[in-house]
XYZ file of C-alpha atoms in Angstrom:
757
model
C 187.391 130.764 39.318
C 184.666 131.430 41.887
C 181.436 129.530 41.503
C 178.569 131.322 39.784
C 176.618 133.303 42.370
C 173.024 134.415 42.420
C 170.775 136.729 44.402
C 168.204 135.542 46.858
C 167.092 138.255 49.227
C 168.043 141.762 50.236
C 169.243 142.673 53.722
C 167.614 145.473 55.692
C 169.723 148.587 55.778
C 169.999 152.302 55.239
C 170.591 153.576 51.736
C 171.633 157.135 51.008
C 169.768 158.449 47.963
C 171.963 160.744 45.935
C 174.229 163.352 47.440
C 172.896 163.078 50.973
C 169.483 164.319 49.898
C 167.271 161.650 51.393
C 167.834 158.492 53.450
C 165.616 155.555 52.701
C 165.232 152.547 54.963
C 164.703 149.202 53.267
C 162.718 146.893 55.506
C 162.457 143.686 53.471
C 159.097 141.981 53.737
C 157.410 144.777 55.663
C 158.147 147.042 52.728
C 156.737 144.426 50.395
C 153.497 144.444 52.370
C 153.291 148.196 51.985
C 153.878 147.865 48.270
C 151.150 145.239 48.030
C 148.714 147.576 49.763
C 149.664 150.363 47.416
C 149.113 148.127 44.395
C 145.750 147.069 45.751
C 144.754 150.725 46.074
C 145.725 151.389 42.496
C 143.821 148.289 41.388
C 140.668 149.626 43.088
C 141.044 152.806 41.105
C 141.469 150.724 37.963
C 138.228 148.882 38.662
C 136.437 152.212 38.879
C 137.719 153.206 35.433
C 134.472 152.418 33.550
C 132.572 154.877 35.743
C 135.232 157.506 35.261
C 135.188 156.876 31.538
C 131.397 157.193 31.431
C 131.576 160.476 33.305
C 134.167 161.685 30.842
C 131.794 160.853 27.995
C 129.269 163.403 29.370
C 131.636 166.332 28.850
C 130.476 169.205 26.595
C 130.178 168.418 22.903
C 132.671 171.104 22.041
C 135.404 169.407 24.086
C 134.668 166.040 22.446
C 134.867 167.648 18.997
C 138.249 169.186 19.791
C 139.587 165.841 21.014
C 138.248 164.057 17.926
C 139.946 166.582 15.658
C 143.201 166.058 17.519
C 142.889 162.272 17.207
C 142.116 162.559 13.488
C 145.141 164.765 12.965
C 147.374 162.252 14.745
C 146.013 159.389 12.638
C 146.451 161.353 9.435
C 150.033 162.316 10.229
C 152.579 160.559 8.043
C 154.447 157.713 9.572
C 156.893 159.718 11.637
C 155.775 157.762 14.692
C 157.566 154.563 13.679
C 160.511 153.552 15.841
C 163.069 153.822 13.064
C 162.056 157.470 12.545
C 162.979 158.509 16.081
C 166.143 160.587 16.445
C 168.946 158.611 18.044
C 169.905 160.193 21.343
C 173.510 159.128 20.875
C 173.716 160.472 17.313
C 176.318 163.199 16.971
C 174.538 164.622 13.914
C 170.875 164.307 14.908
C 170.051 161.331 12.701
C 167.160 158.933 12.980
C 167.772 155.193 12.823
C 166.355 154.937 9.278
C 168.576 157.804 8.102
C 171.800 156.460 9.564
C 174.231 154.656 7.268
C 174.829 152.103 9.993
C 173.056 149.295 11.806
C 171.130 151.329 14.369
C 167.974 150.678 16.400
C 165.797 152.749 18.730
C 163.464 151.611 21.511
C 161.094 154.304 22.765
C 158.982 154.776 25.886
C 155.846 153.223 24.396
C 157.704 150.062 23.454
C 159.386 149.862 26.860
C 155.993 150.197 28.548
C 154.618 147.296 26.489
C 157.502 145.064 27.515
C 156.974 145.713 31.248
C 160.643 144.869 31.667
C 161.897 143.651 35.020
C 165.528 143.436 33.901
C 167.644 145.156 31.202
C 167.559 141.913 29.237
C 163.825 142.309 28.597
C 164.230 145.863 27.284
C 166.275 144.586 24.324
C 163.788 141.978 23.055
C 163.949 141.589 19.280
C 166.755 144.085 18.634
C 168.736 142.385 15.838
C 172.322 141.440 16.602
C 171.909 142.139 20.327
C 171.747 139.616 23.160
C 171.960 140.011 26.921
C 173.624 137.650 29.350
C 172.692 137.406 32.996
C 173.064 134.472 35.319
C 171.127 134.129 38.554
C 171.904 137.768 39.388
C 169.153 139.013 37.092
C 169.600 142.684 37.949
C 173.173 142.677 36.591
C 173.545 142.330 32.847
C 176.228 142.010 30.193
C 175.309 143.026 26.631
C 176.506 141.120 23.582
C 176.534 142.738 20.130
C 177.445 140.641 17.111
C 179.163 138.025 19.273
C 181.339 140.532 21.168
C 180.957 141.331 24.864
C 182.777 141.991 28.145
C 185.731 144.230 29.002
C 184.383 147.239 27.088
C 183.886 145.655 23.667
C 180.334 146.963 23.957
C 180.187 150.465 25.403
C 177.218 150.623 27.788
C 176.336 154.240 28.532
C 173.713 155.635 30.920
C 172.997 159.342 30.341
C 176.502 159.743 28.950
C 178.275 157.763 31.717
C 180.333 154.678 30.820
C 179.449 151.560 32.833
C 182.748 149.716 33.346
C 182.134 147.578 36.454
C 183.824 144.186 36.203
C 184.265 141.242 38.537
C 185.828 137.944 37.443
C 183.468 135.026 37.675
C 182.317 131.921 35.830
C 179.402 133.807 34.304
C 179.171 137.360 33.059
C 182.360 139.412 33.409
C 181.393 143.039 32.756
C 178.020 144.026 34.176
C 175.931 147.147 34.652
C 172.936 148.090 36.779
C 169.965 150.148 35.568
C 166.302 149.698 36.451
C 164.052 149.641 33.347
C 161.514 151.870 35.122
C 164.008 154.745 35.018
C 164.639 154.499 31.264
C 162.692 156.359 28.566
C 164.612 155.134 25.490
C 167.435 152.869 24.356
C 169.647 153.420 21.310
C 171.868 150.747 19.783
C 174.594 151.158 17.166
C 176.253 147.937 16.071
C 179.873 147.650 14.960
C 182.957 149.892 15.235
C 181.249 152.669 13.242
C 180.353 153.813 16.752
C 183.969 154.763 17.481
C 183.055 158.448 17.829
C 181.302 157.459 21.063
C 184.442 156.356 22.887
C 187.373 154.000 22.779
C 187.037 150.238 22.782
C 183.534 149.870 21.331
C 184.507 147.393 18.606
C 181.189 145.604 19.124
C 178.978 148.671 19.355
C 177.263 151.059 21.757
C 174.094 150.815 23.855
C 172.858 154.144 25.235
C 170.212 154.239 27.982
C 168.522 157.648 28.248
C 166.637 158.175 31.502
C 163.368 160.041 31.939
C 163.113 163.840 31.794
C 160.591 166.177 33.387
C 159.755 167.629 29.964
C 158.610 164.190 28.814
C 156.494 163.657 31.912
C 154.852 167.048 32.357
C 152.050 168.169 30.058
C 152.515 171.638 28.484
C 149.963 173.261 30.788
C 151.194 171.583 33.994
C 153.477 172.983 36.687
C 153.714 169.701 38.597
C 152.733 166.073 38.129
C 153.171 162.713 39.773
C 152.410 159.066 39.105
C 152.340 155.790 41.004
C 152.701 152.390 39.368
C 152.031 149.080 41.054
C 152.792 145.767 39.385
C 152.497 142.100 40.290
C 154.257 139.190 38.584
C 153.117 135.617 39.033
C 156.421 133.796 38.531
C 158.562 134.516 41.537
C 155.556 136.288 43.061
C 157.194 139.623 42.543
C 156.075 143.166 43.284
C 157.243 146.394 41.685
C 156.261 149.853 42.851
C 157.407 153.012 41.105
C 156.698 156.616 42.050
C 157.539 159.603 39.837
C 157.284 163.294 40.560
C 158.141 166.313 38.393
C 158.030 170.064 38.927
C 158.474 172.957 36.496
C 160.023 175.865 38.392
C 159.718 178.073 35.314
C 159.770 177.651 31.553
C 163.559 177.173 31.614
C 164.002 174.953 34.660
C 162.419 171.653 35.645
C 163.226 168.680 37.849
C 162.152 165.025 38.010
C 162.569 162.302 40.620
C 161.770 158.581 40.336
C 162.064 155.819 42.921
C 161.511 152.112 42.227
C 161.303 149.177 44.621
C 161.282 145.560 43.434
C 160.838 142.434 45.557
C 160.965 139.016 43.883
C 161.251 135.417 45.068
C 163.011 132.668 43.137
C 161.229 131.988 39.849
C 160.315 128.630 38.279
C 161.581 127.526 34.886
C 159.436 126.054 32.129
C 159.728 122.607 33.702
C 158.214 123.810 36.965
C 161.496 123.640 38.890
C 162.510 126.484 41.189
C 165.758 128.127 40.083
C 167.587 128.867 43.311
C 169.247 132.207 43.846
C 167.136 134.126 41.316
C 165.104 136.150 43.793
C 166.100 139.681 44.654
C 164.879 142.944 46.039
C 166.380 146.213 44.922
C 165.782 149.890 45.510
C 166.611 152.251 42.632
C 166.263 155.965 42.081
C 166.681 158.811 39.613
C 167.021 162.547 40.112
C 167.437 164.853 37.125
C 167.139 168.550 36.497
C 167.230 170.444 33.214
C 168.213 174.114 33.059
C 168.019 176.228 29.891
C 170.165 179.325 30.524
C 169.419 180.701 27.039
C 167.275 179.787 24.057
C 170.261 177.985 22.541
C 171.734 176.173 25.529
C 170.758 173.405 27.920
C 172.298 171.844 31.030
C 171.207 168.464 32.410
C 172.363 167.310 35.826
C 171.476 163.796 36.881
C 171.938 161.000 39.385
C 170.973 157.353 38.992
C 171.508 154.881 41.816
C 170.587 151.476 43.146
C 171.009 149.472 46.332
C 170.820 145.717 45.977
C 171.419 142.700 48.176
C 171.356 138.948 47.627
C 172.872 135.656 48.679
C 175.331 134.022 46.305
C 174.663 130.348 45.729
C 177.177 127.573 45.042
C 176.054 123.967 44.780
C 172.621 124.970 46.049
C 174.091 126.379 49.267
C 174.354 130.112 50.119
C 178.048 130.991 50.299
C 178.211 134.794 50.361
C 176.005 137.627 51.518
C 176.324 140.332 48.825
C 175.614 144.035 49.137
C 175.881 146.328 46.117
C 175.535 150.067 45.728
C 175.791 151.811 42.369
C 175.744 155.586 41.832
C 176.095 157.468 38.558
C 176.426 161.260 38.412
C 176.212 163.082 35.073
C 176.378 166.620 33.710
C 175.531 167.278 30.048
C 175.759 170.725 28.466
C 174.848 171.732 24.907
C 175.098 175.171 23.298
C 174.417 176.129 19.676
C 174.339 179.213 17.539
C 170.926 180.349 16.370
C 170.973 178.285 13.180
C 172.999 175.321 14.511
C 175.543 176.040 11.823
C 179.093 176.396 13.139
C 178.373 175.806 16.809
C 176.706 172.688 18.203
C 178.925 172.032 21.195
C 178.386 169.213 23.684
C 180.265 168.747 26.944
C 179.512 165.603 28.947
C 181.118 164.708 32.256
C 180.297 161.740 34.462
C 181.358 159.704 37.451
C 180.121 156.174 38.042
C 180.896 154.338 41.285
C 179.971 150.720 41.975
C 180.731 149.122 45.360
C 180.225 145.390 45.865
C 180.819 143.870 49.289
C 180.792 140.144 50.055
C 180.582 138.529 53.488
C 181.222 134.788 53.520
C 178.534 132.597 55.085
C 180.728 129.478 55.081
C 184.477 128.863 55.441
C 186.337 129.645 52.214
C 189.110 127.622 50.631
C 191.829 129.997 49.394
C 195.577 130.093 48.809
C 198.202 132.184 50.525
C 199.382 134.717 47.918
C 203.003 134.488 49.113
C 203.554 130.799 49.836
C 200.817 129.268 47.695
C 199.720 127.083 50.628
C 196.082 126.139 50.968
C 194.325 128.097 53.713
C 190.794 128.197 55.106
C 189.222 131.595 55.755
C 186.532 131.617 58.455
C 182.904 132.497 57.851
C 182.444 136.247 58.096
C 185.459 137.042 55.921
C 184.875 140.006 53.641
C 185.751 140.918 50.063
C 185.243 144.315 48.470
C 185.142 145.396 44.836
C 185.116 149.141 44.241
C 185.175 150.410 40.662
C 185.083 154.115 39.890
C 184.864 155.434 36.327
C 185.426 159.101 35.523
C 184.772 160.322 31.977
C 184.818 163.499 29.899
C 183.396 163.670 26.373
C 183.513 166.890 24.298
C 182.485 167.362 20.669
C 181.213 169.973 18.253
C 179.419 169.705 14.911
C 179.784 172.432 12.273
C 177.361 172.523 9.352
C 178.210 174.345 6.124
C 178.257 174.003 2.325
C 181.044 174.040 -0.266
C 180.118 174.089 -3.975
C 176.729 172.528 -3.407
C 178.016 169.841 -1.025
C 176.580 169.911 2.505
C 179.011 169.144 5.329
C 178.428 168.006 8.894
C 181.902 168.158 10.389
C 182.130 166.585 13.850
C 185.295 166.739 15.915
C 185.996 166.033 19.549
C 187.790 164.029 22.179
C 187.124 161.858 25.207
C 188.900 160.520 28.282
C 187.959 157.658 30.616
C 189.659 156.607 33.850
C 188.903 153.296 35.567
C 190.074 153.046 39.178
C 189.683 149.519 40.572
C 190.245 148.727 44.245
C 189.694 145.258 45.671
C 190.380 144.153 49.236
C 188.812 142.972 52.477
C 189.880 140.309 54.962
C 189.399 137.656 52.256
C 191.498 139.666 49.807
C 188.561 140.772 47.679
C 189.434 137.959 45.299
C 191.903 140.640 44.232
C 194.000 138.123 42.317
C 191.090 137.404 39.983
C 189.855 141.022 39.841
C 193.081 142.942 40.477
C 193.371 146.534 41.654
C 194.845 149.117 39.327
C 194.176 152.120 37.122
C 193.514 152.452 33.411
C 193.372 155.640 31.366
C 191.860 155.601 27.887
C 191.699 158.715 25.735
C 190.971 159.584 22.133
C 190.304 162.305 19.599
C 188.482 162.143 16.298
C 187.258 164.042 13.284
C 184.404 162.968 11.005
C 182.845 164.689 8.015
C 179.456 163.739 6.616
C 179.129 165.030 3.042
C 175.789 165.079 1.212
C 175.277 165.869 -2.453
C 171.902 165.069 -4.021
C 171.802 161.249 -4.205
C 175.290 160.682 -2.707
C 176.321 160.623 0.937
C 179.870 160.048 2.182
C 181.106 159.772 5.772
C 184.855 159.877 6.355
C 186.351 159.729 9.824
C 189.585 159.134 11.687
C 190.030 158.386 15.388
C 193.190 158.370 17.498
C 193.240 156.206 20.659
C 195.771 155.789 23.427
C 195.757 153.956 26.745
C 197.899 153.346 29.810
C 197.357 150.658 32.427
C 199.211 150.033 35.669
C 199.246 148.563 39.140
C 202.013 148.464 41.747
C 204.373 146.350 39.611
C 203.168 146.433 35.993
C 202.630 149.183 33.464
C 201.710 149.038 29.782
C 200.436 151.433 27.117
C 199.589 151.723 23.434
C 198.078 153.908 20.706
C 196.502 153.594 17.267
C 194.687 155.400 14.426
C 191.349 153.927 13.312
C 189.689 155.055 10.048
C 186.094 154.919 8.841
C 184.676 155.419 5.351
C 181.010 155.039 4.420
C 179.363 155.622 1.053
C 175.592 155.771 0.639
C 173.585 156.219 -2.543
C 169.899 156.907 -3.153
C 169.766 156.107 -6.883
C 166.027 156.237 -7.621
C 163.619 159.170 -7.761
C 160.386 157.356 -8.628
C 157.759 157.613 -5.851
C 157.909 153.936 -4.874
C 161.723 153.709 -4.826
C 162.770 157.182 -3.742
C 163.183 155.954 -0.170
C 165.578 153.151 -1.123
C 169.178 153.680 -0.048
C 172.260 151.452 -0.304
C 175.441 151.889 1.694
C 178.814 150.285 2.250
C 181.184 150.821 5.171
C 184.704 150.014 6.217
C 185.426 150.896 9.849
C 188.046 150.076 12.434
C 187.989 150.203 16.224
C 190.582 149.779 18.959
C 190.163 148.138 22.383
C 192.854 148.218 25.021
C 193.250 145.264 27.418
C 191.439 145.572 30.730
C 193.060 145.419 34.156
C 191.788 141.902 34.783
C 192.910 140.537 31.421
C 196.376 141.949 31.998
C 196.955 141.396 35.729
C 194.877 138.385 36.858
C 196.935 136.075 39.111
C 196.689 133.639 42.012
C 195.372 130.093 42.242
C 191.880 128.825 41.546
C 189.973 128.555 44.847
C 188.294 125.420 46.170
C 187.687 122.100 44.477
C 190.393 122.095 41.822
C 193.691 123.971 41.946
C 195.555 125.615 39.076
C 197.276 128.989 38.652
C 196.100 132.145 36.902
C 198.913 133.943 35.112
C 199.123 137.697 34.428
C 199.999 138.788 30.910
C 201.389 142.345 30.786
C 202.401 141.733 27.159
C 198.823 141.547 25.867
C 198.273 143.395 22.608
C 195.170 145.580 22.158
C 192.406 144.354 19.872
C 191.705 145.981 16.506
C 188.261 145.399 15.003
C 188.026 145.766 11.219
C 184.493 145.608 9.847
C 183.094 145.616 6.330
C 179.334 146.201 6.171
C 176.815 146.462 3.351
C 173.336 147.709 4.123
C 169.962 148.785 2.764
C 167.549 151.389 4.166
C 164.020 151.761 2.850
C 161.253 154.118 3.936
C 157.890 154.696 2.276
C 154.656 156.367 3.390
C 151.033 155.967 2.244
C 151.499 152.447 0.919
C 148.188 150.735 1.683
C 146.326 153.655 3.229
C 146.868 157.323 3.973
C 149.199 157.880 6.886
C 150.737 154.402 7.021
C 154.477 153.756 6.844
C 156.973 151.027 6.060
C 160.540 151.104 7.358
C 163.201 148.471 6.599
C 166.866 148.172 7.537
C 169.060 145.231 6.544
C 172.807 144.675 6.712
C 175.503 142.069 6.135
C 178.725 142.464 8.114
C 182.139 140.822 8.297
C 184.284 141.680 11.310
C 187.899 140.609 11.727
C 189.200 141.325 15.234
C 192.995 141.211 15.106
C 194.832 140.074 18.266
C 191.574 138.958 19.858
C 191.902 138.405 23.628
C 190.389 135.325 25.233
C 190.909 133.462 28.490
C 192.761 130.240 27.724
C 193.726 127.191 29.728
C 196.810 125.403 28.510
C 198.254 122.184 29.811
C 201.533 120.906 31.128
C 202.303 117.329 32.021
C 202.276 115.690 35.418
C 205.901 114.667 34.927
C 207.083 118.106 33.783
C 204.378 120.699 34.491
C 206.765 123.653 34.481
C 207.411 123.055 30.784
C 204.317 125.121 29.974
C 203.380 126.925 33.212
C 206.089 129.038 34.847
C 204.909 128.584 38.454
C 206.120 126.783 41.554
C 204.599 123.404 40.813
C 206.426 121.696 43.686
C 204.521 123.980 46.067
C 201.248 123.678 44.177
C 201.343 119.878 44.109
C 201.188 119.848 47.903
C 197.600 121.087 47.677
C 194.707 118.704 47.036
C 192.802 118.900 43.772
C 195.590 120.379 41.654
C 195.546 119.836 37.912
C 198.519 120.567 35.615
C 197.131 123.503 33.654
C 197.451 127.276 33.723
C 194.833 129.879 32.848
C 195.804 133.125 31.155
C 194.285 135.774 28.900
C 196.111 135.516 25.591
C 195.977 137.034 22.137
C 194.704 135.045 19.193
C 195.623 135.983 15.651
C 192.026 137.006 15.091
C 188.364 136.404 15.689
C 186.310 136.236 12.501
C 182.640 137.131 12.915
C 180.059 137.605 10.192
C 176.326 137.767 10.003
C 173.112 139.283 8.723
C 170.637 141.618 10.432
C 167.143 142.674 9.435
C 164.691 145.057 11.061
C 161.330 146.254 9.742
C 158.129 147.860 10.945
C 154.824 148.658 9.269
C 152.686 151.212 11.113
C 149.107 152.252 10.321
C 146.095 153.605 12.160
C 144.799 150.134 13.048
C 148.111 148.934 14.504
C 151.611 147.894 13.652
C 153.599 144.819 12.590
C 157.316 144.251 12.963
C 159.828 141.628 11.914
C 163.483 141.405 12.911
C 166.141 138.753 12.431
C 169.814 138.190 13.044
C 172.269 135.435 12.210
C 175.777 135.533 13.686
C 178.656 133.125 13.135
C 182.160 133.351 14.496
C 185.372 131.586 15.405
C 188.882 132.340 16.595
C 192.121 131.551 14.774
C 195.337 131.100 16.736
C 198.699 132.329 15.502
C 199.393 128.693 14.600
C 196.291 128.660 12.406
C 194.123 126.541 14.722
C 190.424 127.374 14.425
C 188.018 127.198 17.410
C 184.373 128.116 17.992
C 183.775 131.479 19.634
C 181.908 130.901 22.909
C 180.198 134.311 22.856
C 178.180 133.741 19.679
C 174.480 134.222 20.587
C 171.434 132.447 19.215
C 170.225 133.273 15.742
C 166.846 134.934 16.149
C 163.687 135.762 14.251
C 161.183 137.959 16.108
C 157.705 138.837 14.826
C 155.575 141.472 16.577
C 151.962 142.484 16.027
C 149.872 145.120 17.789
C 146.269 146.127 17.171
C 144.702 149.420 18.297
C 141.071 149.824 19.367
C 138.787 152.354 21.070
C 140.400 155.383 19.433
C 143.859 154.025 20.247
C 143.115 153.706 23.964
C 143.435 149.912 23.829
C 146.383 148.099 22.263
C 146.625 144.305 22.216
C 149.247 142.164 20.569
C 152.051 139.718 20.968
C 155.503 138.559 19.978
C 156.856 135.291 18.660
C 160.586 134.702 18.769
C 162.491 131.740 17.348
C 165.985 131.109 18.712
C 168.376 128.838 16.827
C 171.332 127.426 18.732
C 174.780 128.770 17.836
C 177.191 126.568 15.950
C 179.603 124.733 18.191
C 177.584 125.260 21.373
C 177.114 121.762 22.747
C 174.600 122.669 25.455
C 172.354 125.048 23.502
C 169.026 124.048 21.933
C 166.521 125.623 19.578
C 163.454 127.131 21.228
C 160.496 129.388 20.445
C 158.929 131.907 22.813
C 155.439 133.404 22.572
C 154.422 136.531 24.505
C 151.151 138.472 24.650
C 150.261 141.909 25.978
C 147.426 144.404 26.381
C 147.502 148.072 27.361
C 144.420 150.136 28.166
C 144.517 153.916 28.683
C 141.287 154.065 30.649
C 141.471 157.828 31.193
C 144.093 160.510 30.708
C 145.321 159.693 34.204
C 144.815 155.932 34.500
C 146.497 153.159 32.559
C 146.303 149.386 33.013
C 148.846 146.983 31.490
C 148.897 143.200 31.188
C 151.568 140.907 29.806
C 152.193 137.172 29.545
C 155.783 136.125 28.868
C 156.704 132.597 27.719
C 153.039 131.812 27.241
C 153.638 128.108 26.513
C 155.970 127.577 29.484
C 159.015 126.571 27.445
C 162.036 125.353 29.405
C 165.127 126.987 27.936
C 168.527 128.427 28.841
C 170.491 131.306 27.389
C 173.283 129.727 25.287
C 175.671 132.462 26.444
C 175.481 130.862 29.904
C 176.588 127.507 28.501
C 180.148 127.978 29.732
C 179.112 128.538 33.353
C 179.419 125.800 35.931
C 175.658 125.461 36.408
C 173.017 125.892 33.711
C 170.584 128.642 34.659
C 167.183 128.089 33.095
C 165.132 131.156 32.268
C 161.651 131.856 33.712
C 158.669 129.803 32.624
C 155.277 131.395 32.052
C 155.072 134.761 33.779
C 151.931 136.882 34.068
C 152.280 140.602 34.791
C 149.541 143.037 35.782
C 150.142 146.744 36.408
C 148.180 149.913 36.998
C 149.490 153.472 36.777
C 147.700 156.435 38.291
C 148.813 159.895 37.197
C 147.893 163.309 38.605
C 149.045 166.848 37.999
C 148.205 170.498 37.888
């Protein structure tokens, strides 16, 4: 398959922001100079903060008293501010993470700000059971949950829009693009209990919710804006973000956000430059919220990015890459006055990702008809266009029968993936074939609550069809879920203790690439890829046992402790994995049904075939733990996850599963000072290598951060990642052709200036 690429620098060009609203011109280094000047201006303002703060201290005593009362009230409030108490955006019944009878996590705006994330990978730090894989193309990410990833096993959703872009490669297969600056929260649900959120999510769901005007504007403001400038030492990178919001009236507001990043290649913990890791990218967000009535809301949004880089192979640039991603969403919700029988949601979305490659060197390929080796000249192009259209409709009815409370949720969804690959170089269309896939489903779920007992029973129906010019396949299945939760104690110290058990199934149809991949491996070595239109869909069957615990006022008034822990065992029947299988030099056709006489005329051939095949099952089990203690002086958190897994062939042969991530333990501590204006803290994360991964090693990372809200309108942030300059690699990249080491010590400094009226 093609060598692992990586970004280096972005080309100048014109980028259309949104639906023809604004054209932005990216001018490479000249833009970077402008961003540097802007950051310097913000830094000057930051240096003047003490004077501004002193002036603020001279305000009338009455105003100070009012602010003190407000601060005291916030400190005295019970621990509803902890992360596990935040309502999950993707919850169909308005649950918080601590209330859900599932392995769920929430990351809010405050936590995202502390992480100063440059890539999606950094947003997910410490979330148990979740890992992110990215090779040199740091802006593109694949998410792994409980050892499952790629081809829709993890549903990645941005504002309700499925992210289904896929391009075959040695590294990550299914990737998505979202700038962390545009995100206000991230929700994660692990396991197939998330099957009400769409077909295929046998690993789980990650939902990125972008910023809203209502979160940015203060109650008394009609308009507001902010500018953030940030510098990073490793890769000498600059980030500039500008946000503006306007409230047209009490029922209509709009927000826009634009982000520009410019980074050079970073150095790993050994001091070596990792080639191809630099990038510059322009991203944007436009969202409006309209409230036609007191009980209805319509959100219209666009998220886009324009990115360019040079793909690297063997240390030499081989392709000039240009990527544009645009996501359009419409989300409507209407309820009756009491949210009883009517709580209807209608989400529609369209996501389009266009990747164009222009070769910088001659390319070694094979004629698709004759199989002969051919050389394509420099300047040959390949295009990968993936469009995903989706509709998701559901309603929740709330009522009681004989003292039992019901939350009955029922709905359906449909997703269409339209993949077109081409160009003068063929778009590598054999490895990422063109075609269409339709996936649809309907479900019903009832959540019953009676005193200390809670039961969730659900059933989902899935169907799919997949086709190209010569192949067509389809399938369907019913997937059940049953969850039982008990809260057996009523004593003050144990009343927040809850136990639950779950059995849930999920269904994933094969992707276009898994089914239709074909052609011969390019360059270096030669062997054929074989399509497999007879692939069976995967069926994930998970048993999970968990504990939730919440308690307030433990050590002092207003503090809180939240704990979630779970053990899971997931059997994925008919698991699909890319497999190379051998023939013999004397009789290669005995195993690979291809024209070996023709293939042997090409240099570098080896007698194997590569094909996506079903295995009898993948067995994955593990343990997850997440906790947070929050008090007026600060917070402390501890999370951990251990995942083990292997595949079993139909012949009973057992093999290690290559997508098992590191076992992790993450400890976090934050301390608040100066009436909560200053927060300092850090994170320590231990990573234990997965079983069976020959290239992985154990490593420990230490990070530190500080955030100072100098005034209501000025904030300064500092962060040090990989404080001890550890040289390490993500074990999920162990199967790639070249090990990509992660960044060494990285210092980040940012200032945000806000204004409004």
